[in-house]
Amino acid sequence: MSAITLLLPFGGALVGALGFYTDVAWVFWIGVALCGLNEFLNAASGVYRFPFIALSCVVVGILATSPWFVGAGLGLLAAGALDGASELFGRSH
């Protein structure tokens, strides 16, 4: 397991969570962008064909949080944390 497979999803989720809880919007959105990049790279490389878990997290975030785009970001952070945990514990997608 390489460090980059853990750094991108966990790094994005941690940076985003730090930005969310400290109310620093640009840090939050950098974390969301890193998690979004990770999801895009996983889908583009064929790791999984349809990112059902990531889309489910985003939809739940949109429905649970106002404004909707912050909820979408929180959903991507949750998906990034789940993806990092699956990499850490060796489960396939």
CSV table of N, CA, C and O in Angstrom, one decimal:
chain,number,residue,atom,x,y,z
A,1,MET,N,0.9,-1.2,0.0
A,1,MET,CA,0.0,0.0,0.0
A,1,MET,C,0.9,1.2,0.0
A,1,MET,O,1.8,1.4,0.8
A,2,SER,N,0.7,2.1,-1.0
A,2,SER,CA,1.5,3.3,-1.0
A,2,SER,C,0.9,4.4,-0.2
A,2,SER,O,-0.3,4.4,0.1
A,3,ALA,N,1.7,5.4,0.2
A,3,ALA,CA,1.2,6.5,1.0
A,3,ALA,C,0.2,7.4,0.3
A,3,ALA,O,-0.7,7.9,0.9
A,4,ILE,N,0.4,7.5,-1.0
A,4,ILE,CA,-0.5,8.4,-1.7
A,4,ILE,C,-1.9,7.9,-1.7
A,4,ILE,O,-2.9,8.7,-1.8
A,5,THR,N,-2.1,6.5,-1.7
A,5,THR,CA,-3.5,6.0,-1.6
A,5,THR,C,-4.2,6.4,-0.3
A,5,THR,O,-5.4,6.4,-0.3
A,6,LEU,N,-3.5,6.6,0.7
A,6,LEU,CA,-4.0,7.1,2.0
A,6,LEU,C,-4.0,8.6,2.1
A,6,LEU,O,-4.9,9.2,2.7
A,7,LEU,N,-3.0,9.2,1.5
A,7,LEU,CA,-2.9,10.7,1.7
A,7,LEU,C,-4.0,11.5,1.0
A,7,LEU,O,-4.5,12.4,1.6
A,8,LEU,N,-4.4,11.1,-0.2
A,8,LEU,CA,-5.4,11.9,-0.9
A,8,LEU,C,-6.8,11.8,-0.2
A,8,LEU,O,-7.3,12.8,0.1
A,9,PRO,N,-7.3,10.6,0.1
A,9,PRO,CA,-8.6,10.6,0.7
A,9,PRO,C,-8.6,11.1,2.1
A,9,PRO,O,-9.4,11.9,2.5
A,10,PHE,N,-7.7,10.6,2.9
A,10,PHE,CA,-7.6,11.0,4.3
A,10,PHE,C,-7.2,12.5,4.5
A,10,PHE,O,-7.7,13.2,5.3
A,11,GLY,N,-6.2,12.9,3.6
A,11,GLY,CA,-5.8,14.3,3.7
A,11,GLY,C,-6.9,15.3,3.3
A,11,GLY,O,-7.1,16.3,4.0
A,12,GLY,N,-7.6,14.9,2.3
A,12,GLY,CA,-8.8,15.8,1.9
A,12,GLY,C,-9.8,15.8,3.0
A,12,GLY,O,-10.4,16.9,3.3
A,13,ALA,N,-10.1,14.7,3.6
A,13,ALA,CA,-11.2,14.7,4.6
A,13,ALA,C,-10.7,15.4,5.8
A,13,ALA,O,-11.5,16.2,6.4
A,14,LEU,N,-9.5,15.3,6.2
A,14,LEU,CA,-9.0,16.0,7.4
A,14,LEU,C,-8.9,17.5,7.2
A,14,LEU,O,-9.3,18.3,8.1
A,15,VAL,N,-8.4,17.9,6.0
A,15,VAL,CA,-8.3,19.3,5.7
A,15,VAL,C,-9.7,19.9,5.6
A,15,VAL,O,-10.0,21.0,6.2
A,16,GLY,N,-10.6,19.2,5.0
A,16,GLY,CA,-12.0,19.7,4.9
A,16,GLY,C,-12.7,19.8,6.3
A,16,GLY,O,-13.4,20.8,6.6
A,17,ALA,N,-12.5,18.8,7.1
A,17,ALA,CA,-13.1,18.9,8.4
A,17,ALA,C,-12.5,20.0,9.3
A,17,ALA,O,-13.2,20.7,10.0
A,18,LEU,N,-11.2,20.2,9.2
A,18,LEU,CA,-10.5,21.3,9.9
A,18,LEU,C,-11.1,22.6,9.4
A,18,LEU,O,-11.4,23.5,10.3
A,19,GLY,N,-11.3,22.8,8.1
A,19,GLY,CA,-11.8,24.0,7.6
A,19,GLY,C,-13.3,24.2,8.0
A,19,GLY,O,-13.7,25.3,8.3
A,20,PHE,N,-14.1,23.1,8.1
A,20,PHE,CA,-15.5,23.2,8.5
A,20,PHE,C,-15.6,23.6,9.9
A,20,PHE,O,-16.4,24.5,10.3
A,21,TYR,N,-14.8,23.0,10.8
A,21,TYR,CA,-15.0,23.2,12.2
A,21,TYR,C,-14.3,24.5,12.7
A,21,TYR,O,-14.7,25.0,13.8
A,22,THR,N,-13.4,25.0,11.9
A,22,THR,CA,-12.8,26.3,12.3
A,22,THR,C,-13.4,27.5,11.5
A,22,THR,O,-13.0,28.6,11.7
A,23,ASP,N,-14.4,27.2,10.7
A,23,ASP,CA,-15.1,28.2,9.9
A,23,ASP,C,-14.2,29.0,9.0
A,23,ASP,O,-14.3,30.2,8.8
A,24,VAL,N,-13.2,28.2,8.4
A,24,VAL,CA,-12.3,28.8,7.3
A,24,VAL,C,-12.8,28.2,6.0
A,24,VAL,O,-12.4,27.0,5.7
A,25,ALA,N,-13.5,28.9,5.3
A,25,ALA,CA,-14.2,28.3,4.1
A,25,ALA,C,-13.2,27.8,3.0
A,25,ALA,O,-13.4,26.8,2.5
A,26,TRP,N,-12.1,28.6,2.8
A,26,TRP,CA,-11.2,28.1,1.7
A,26,TRP,C,-10.5,26.8,2.1
A,26,TRP,O,-10.2,26.0,1.2
A,27,VAL,N,-10.3,26.6,3.4
A,27,VAL,CA,-9.6,25.3,3.8
A,27,VAL,C,-10.7,24.2,3.6
A,27,VAL,O,-10.3,23.1,3.1
A,28,PHE,N,-11.9,24.5,4.0
A,28,PHE,CA,-13.0,23.5,3.7
A,28,PHE,C,-13.1,23.1,2.3
A,28,PHE,O,-13.1,21.9,1.9
A,29,TRP,N,-13.1,24.1,1.4
A,29,TRP,CA,-13.3,23.8,0.0
A,29,TRP,C,-12.0,23.1,-0.7
A,29,TRP,O,-12.1,22.4,-1.6
A,30,ILE,N,-10.8,23.4,-0.1
A,30,ILE,CA,-9.6,22.7,-0.6
A,30,ILE,C,-9.8,21.2,-0.2
A,30,ILE,O,-9.5,20.3,-1.1
A,31,GLY,N,-10.2,20.9,1.0
A,31,GLY,CA,-10.4,19.5,1.4
A,31,GLY,C,-11.5,18.8,0.5
A,31,GLY,O,-11.3,17.7,0.1
A,32,VAL,N,-12.6,19.6,0.2
A,32,VAL,CA,-13.6,19.0,-0.7
A,32,VAL,C,-13.0,18.7,-2.1
A,32,VAL,O,-13.3,17.7,-2.7
A,33,ALA,N,-12.2,19.7,-2.6
A,33,ALA,CA,-11.6,19.5,-3.9
A,33,ALA,C,-10.7,18.3,-3.9
A,33,ALA,O,-10.7,17.5,-4.9
A,34,LEU,N,-9.9,18.0,-2.9
A,34,LEU,CA,-9.1,16.9,-2.8
A,34,LEU,C,-9.9,15.6,-2.8
A,34,LEU,O,-9.5,14.6,-3.5
A,35,CYS,N,-11.0,15.6,-2.0
A,35,CYS,CA,-11.8,14.4,-2.0
A,35,CYS,C,-12.5,14.2,-3.3
A,35,CYS,O,-12.6,13.0,-3.8
A,36,GLY,N,-12.9,15.3,-4.0
A,36,GLY,CA,-13.5,15.1,-5.3
A,36,GLY,C,-12.6,14.6,-6.3
A,36,GLY,O,-12.9,13.8,-7.2
A,37,LEU,N,-11.3,15.1,-6.3
A,37,LEU,CA,-10.3,14.6,-7.2
A,37,LEU,C,-10.0,13.1,-7.0
A,37,LEU,O,-9.9,12.4,-7.9
A,38,ASN,N,-10.0,12.7,-5.7
A,38,ASN,CA,-9.8,11.3,-5.4
A,38,ASN,C,-11.0,10.5,-6.0
A,38,ASN,O,-10.7,9.4,-6.6
A,39,GLU,N,-12.2,10.9,-5.8
A,39,GLU,CA,-13.3,10.2,-6.4
A,39,GLU,C,-13.3,10.1,-7.9
A,39,GLU,O,-13.5,9.1,-8.6
A,40,PHE,N,-12.9,11.3,-8.5
A,40,PHE,CA,-12.8,11.3,-10.0
A,40,PHE,C,-11.7,10.3,-10.5
A,40,PHE,O,-11.9,9.6,-11.4
A,41,LEU,N,-10.5,10.4,-9.8
A,41,LEU,CA,-9.4,9.5,-10.2
A,41,LEU,C,-9.8,8.0,-10.1
A,41,LEU,O,-9.4,7.2,-10.9
A,42,ASN,N,-10.5,7.7,-9.0
A,42,ASN,CA,-11.0,6.3,-8.8
A,42,ASN,C,-11.9,5.9,-9.9
A,42,ASN,O,-11.9,4.7,-10.4
A,43,ALA,N,-12.9,6.7,-10.3
A,43,ALA,CA,-13.8,6.4,-11.3
A,43,ALA,C,-13.1,6.4,-12.7
A,43,ALA,O,-13.4,5.5,-13.5
A,44,ALA,N,-12.2,7.3,-13.0
A,44,ALA,CA,-11.5,7.3,-14.3
A,44,ALA,C,-10.6,6.2,-14.5
A,44,ALA,O,-10.4,5.7,-15.6
A,45,SER,N,-10.0,5.7,-13.4
A,45,SER,CA,-9.0,4.6,-13.5
A,45,SER,C,-9.7,3.2,-13.5
A,45,SER,O,-9.0,2.2,-13.7
A,46,GLY,N,-11.0,3.2,-13.2
A,46,GLY,CA,-11.7,1.9,-13.2
A,46,GLY,C,-11.7,1.2,-11.9
A,46,GLY,O,-12.0,0.0,-11.8
A,47,VAL,N,-11.3,1.9,-10.8
A,47,VAL,CA,-11.3,1.3,-9.5
A,47,VAL,C,-12.7,0.8,-9.2
A,47,VAL,O,-13.0,-0.2,-8.7
A,48,TYR,N,-13.7,1.7,-9.5
A,48,TYR,CA,-15.1,1.3,-9.5
A,48,TYR,C,-15.8,2.0,-10.6
A,48,TYR,O,-15.5,3.1,-11.0
A,49,ARG,N,-16.8,1.3,-11.1
A,49,ARG,CA,-17.5,1.8,-12.3
A,49,ARG,C,-18.4,2.9,-12.0
A,49,ARG,O,-18.6,3.9,-12.7
A,50,PHE,N,-19.2,2.8,-10.9
A,50,PHE,CA,-20.2,3.7,-10.5
A,50,PHE,C,-20.0,4.1,-9.1
A,50,PHE,O,-20.1,3.2,-8.2
A,51,PRO,N,-19.6,5.3,-8.7
A,51,PRO,CA,-19.3,5.6,-7.3
A,51,PRO,C,-20.6,5.8,-6.5
A,51,PRO,O,-21.0,6.9,-6.1
A,52,PHE,N,-21.3,4.7,-6.2
A,52,PHE,CA,-22.6,4.7,-5.5
A,52,PHE,C,-22.4,5.2,-4.1
A,52,PHE,O,-23.3,6.0,-3.7
A,53,ILE,N,-21.4,4.8,-3.4
A,53,ILE,CA,-21.2,5.2,-2.0
A,53,ILE,C,-21.0,6.7,-2.0
A,53,ILE,O,-21.6,7.4,-1.1
A,54,ALA,N,-20.1,7.2,-2.8
A,54,ALA,CA,-19.8,8.7,-2.8
A,54,ALA,C,-21.1,9.5,-3.2
A,54,ALA,O,-21.4,10.5,-2.6
A,55,LEU,N,-21.8,9.0,-4.2
A,55,LEU,CA,-23.0,9.8,-4.6
A,55,LEU,C,-24.1,9.7,-3.5
A,55,LEU,O,-24.8,10.6,-3.2
A,56,SER,N,-24.2,8.6,-2.8
A,56,SER,CA,-25.1,8.4,-1.7
A,56,SER,C,-24.7,9.4,-0.5
A,56,SER,O,-25.6,10.0,0.0
A,57,CYS,N,-23.5,9.5,-0.2
A,57,CYS,CA,-23.0,10.4,0.8
A,57,CYS,C,-23.3,11.9,0.4
A,57,CYS,O,-23.8,12.7,1.2
A,58,VAL,N,-23.1,12.2,-0.8
A,58,VAL,CA,-23.4,13.6,-1.3
A,58,VAL,C,-24.9,13.9,-1.2
A,58,VAL,O,-25.3,14.9,-0.8
A,59,VAL,N,-25.7,12.9,-1.6
A,59,VAL,CA,-27.2,13.1,-1.6
A,59,VAL,C,-27.7,13.3,-0.2
A,59,VAL,O,-28.5,14.2,0.1
A,60,VAL,N,-27.2,12.5,0.7
A,60,VAL,CA,-27.5,12.6,2.2
A,60,VAL,C,-27.1,13.9,2.7
A,60,VAL,O,-27.8,14.6,3.4
A,61,GLY,N,-25.9,14.4,2.3
A,61,GLY,CA,-25.4,15.7,2.8
A,61,GLY,C,-26.3,16.8,2.3
A,61,GLY,O,-26.6,17.8,3.0
A,62,ILE,N,-26.7,16.7,1.0
A,62,ILE,CA,-27.5,17.8,0.4
A,62,ILE,C,-28.9,17.8,1.1
A,62,ILE,O,-29.4,18.9,1.4
A,63,LEU,N,-29.4,16.7,1.4
A,63,LEU,CA,-30.8,16.6,2.1
A,63,LEU,C,-30.7,17.0,3.6
A,63,LEU,O,-31.7,17.5,4.1
A,64,ALA,N,-29.5,16.8,4.2
A,64,ALA,CA,-29.4,17.1,5.6
A,64,ALA,C,-28.9,18.4,6.0
A,64,ALA,O,-29.1,18.8,7.2
A,65,THR,N,-28.3,19.1,5.1
A,65,THR,CA,-27.6,20.4,5.4
A,65,THR,C,-28.0,21.5,4.6
A,65,THR,O,-28.3,21.3,3.4
A,66,SER,N,-28.1,22.7,5.1
A,66,SER,CA,-28.4,23.9,4.4
A,66,SER,C,-27.2,24.8,4.5
A,66,SER,O,-26.7,25.0,5.6
A,67,PRO,N,-26.8,25.4,3.4
A,67,PRO,CA,-27.2,25.4,2.1
A,67,PRO,C,-26.7,24.0,1.4
A,67,PRO,O,-25.8,23.4,1.9
A,68,TRP,N,-27.3,23.7,0.3
A,68,TRP,CA,-27.1,22.4,-0.3
A,68,TRP,C,-25.7,22.2,-0.7
A,68,TRP,O,-25.2,21.0,-0.7
A,69,PHE,N,-25.0,23.2,-1.2
A,69,PHE,CA,-23.6,23.0,-1.7
A,69,PHE,C,-22.6,22.7,-0.5
A,69,PHE,O,-21.7,22.0,-0.7
A,70,VAL,N,-22.9,23.2,0.7
A,70,VAL,CA,-22.1,22.8,1.8
A,70,VAL,C,-22.4,21.3,2.2
A,70,VAL,O,-21.5,20.6,2.5
A,71,GLY,N,-23.6,20.9,2.1
A,71,GLY,CA,-24.0,19.5,2.3
A,71,GLY,C,-23.3,18.6,1.3
A,71,GLY,O,-22.9,17.5,1.7
A,72,ALA,N,-23.3,19.0,0.0
A,72,ALA,CA,-22.6,18.2,-1.0
A,72,ALA,C,-21.1,18.1,-0.6
A,72,ALA,O,-20.5,17.0,-0.8
A,73,GLY,N,-20.5,19.2,-0.1
A,73,GLY,CA,-19.1,19.1,0.3
A,73,GLY,C,-18.9,18.2,1.5
A,73,GLY,O,-17.9,17.4,1.5
A,74,LEU,N,-19.8,18.3,2.4
A,74,LEU,CA,-19.7,17.4,3.6
A,74,LEU,C,-19.9,15.9,3.2
A,74,LEU,O,-19.2,15.1,3.7
A,75,GLY,N,-20.7,15.7,2.2
A,75,GLY,CA,-20.9,14.3,1.7
A,75,GLY,C,-19.6,13.8,1.0
A,75,GLY,O,-19.3,12.7,1.2
A,76,LEU,N,-19.0,14.7,0.3
A,76,LEU,CA,-17.7,14.3,-0.4
A,76,LEU,C,-16.6,14.0,0.7
A,76,LEU,O,-15.8,13.1,0.5
A,77,LEU,N,-16.6,14.8,1.8
A,77,LEU,CA,-15.6,14.6,2.8
A,77,LEU,C,-15.9,13.2,3.5
A,77,LEU,O,-15.0,12.5,3.8
A,78,ALA,N,-17.2,12.9,3.7
A,78,ALA,CA,-17.5,11.6,4.3
A,78,ALA,C,-17.1,10.5,3.4
A,78,ALA,O,-16.6,9.4,3.8
A,79,ALA,N,-17.4,10.6,2.1
A,79,ALA,CA,-17.0,9.6,1.1
A,79,ALA,C,-15.5,9.5,1.1
A,79,ALA,O,-15.0,8.3,1.0
A,80,GLY,N,-14.7,10.5,1.2
A,80,GLY,CA,-13.3,10.5,1.2
A,80,GLY,C,-12.8,9.7,2.5
A,80,GLY,O,-11.8,8.9,2.4
A,81,ALA,N,-13.4,10.0,3.6
A,81,ALA,CA,-13.0,9.3,4.8
A,81,ALA,C,-13.3,7.8,4.7
A,81,ALA,O,-12.5,7.0,5.1
A,82,LEU,N,-14.5,7.5,4.1
A,82,LEU,CA,-14.8,6.0,4.0
A,82,LEU,C,-13.9,5.4,3.0
A,82,LEU,O,-13.5,4.2,3.2
A,83,ASP,N,-13.5,6.1,1.9
A,83,ASP,CA,-12.5,5.5,0.9
A,83,ASP,C,-11.2,5.3,1.6
A,83,ASP,O,-10.5,4.3,1.4
A,84,GLY,N,-10.7,6.3,2.4
A,84,GLY,CA,-9.5,6.1,3.1
A,84,GLY,C,-9.5,5.0,4.0
A,84,GLY,O,-8.5,4.2,4.2
A,85,ALA,N,-10.6,4.8,4.8
A,85,ALA,CA,-10.7,3.7,5.7
A,85,ALA,C,-10.7,2.4,5.0
A,85,ALA,O,-10.1,1.4,5.4
A,86,SER,N,-11.3,2.3,3.8
A,86,SER,CA,-11.3,1.1,3.0
A,86,SER,C,-9.9,0.7,2.5
A,86,SER,O,-9.6,-0.4,2.5
A,87,GLU,N,-9.2,1.8,2.2
A,87,GLU,CA,-7.8,1.5,1.8
A,87,GLU,C,-6.9,1.1,2.9
A,87,GLU,O,-6.1,0.2,2.8
A,88,LEU,N,-7.2,1.7,4.1
A,88,LEU,CA,-6.4,1.4,5.3
A,88,LEU,C,-6.6,-0.1,5.8
A,88,LEU,O,-5.7,-0.7,6.1
A,89,PHE,N,-7.8,-0.5,5.7
A,89,PHE,CA,-8.2,-1.8,6.2
A,89,PHE,C,-8.2,-2.9,5.1
A,89,PHE,O,-8.6,-4.0,5.4
A,90,GLY,N,-7.8,-2.5,3.9
A,90,GLY,CA,-7.6,-3.5,2.8
A,90,GLY,C,-8.8,-4.0,2.2
A,90,GLY,O,-8.8,-5.1,1.5
A,91,ARG,N,-9.9,-3.3,2.2
A,91,ARG,CA,-11.1,-3.8,1.6
A,91,ARG,C,-11.1,-3.2,0.2
A,91,ARG,O,-10.7,-2.1,-0.1
A,92,SER,N,-11.7,-4.0,-0.8
A,92,SER,CA,-11.7,-3.5,-2.1
A,92,SER,C,-13.0,-2.7,-2.3
A,92,SER,O,-13.9,-2.8,-1.5
A,93,HIS,N,-13.1,-1.9,-3.4
A,93,HIS,CA,-14.2,-1.0,-3.6
A,93,HIS,C,-15.4,-1.7,-4.1
A,93,HIS,O,-15.5,-2.4,-5.0
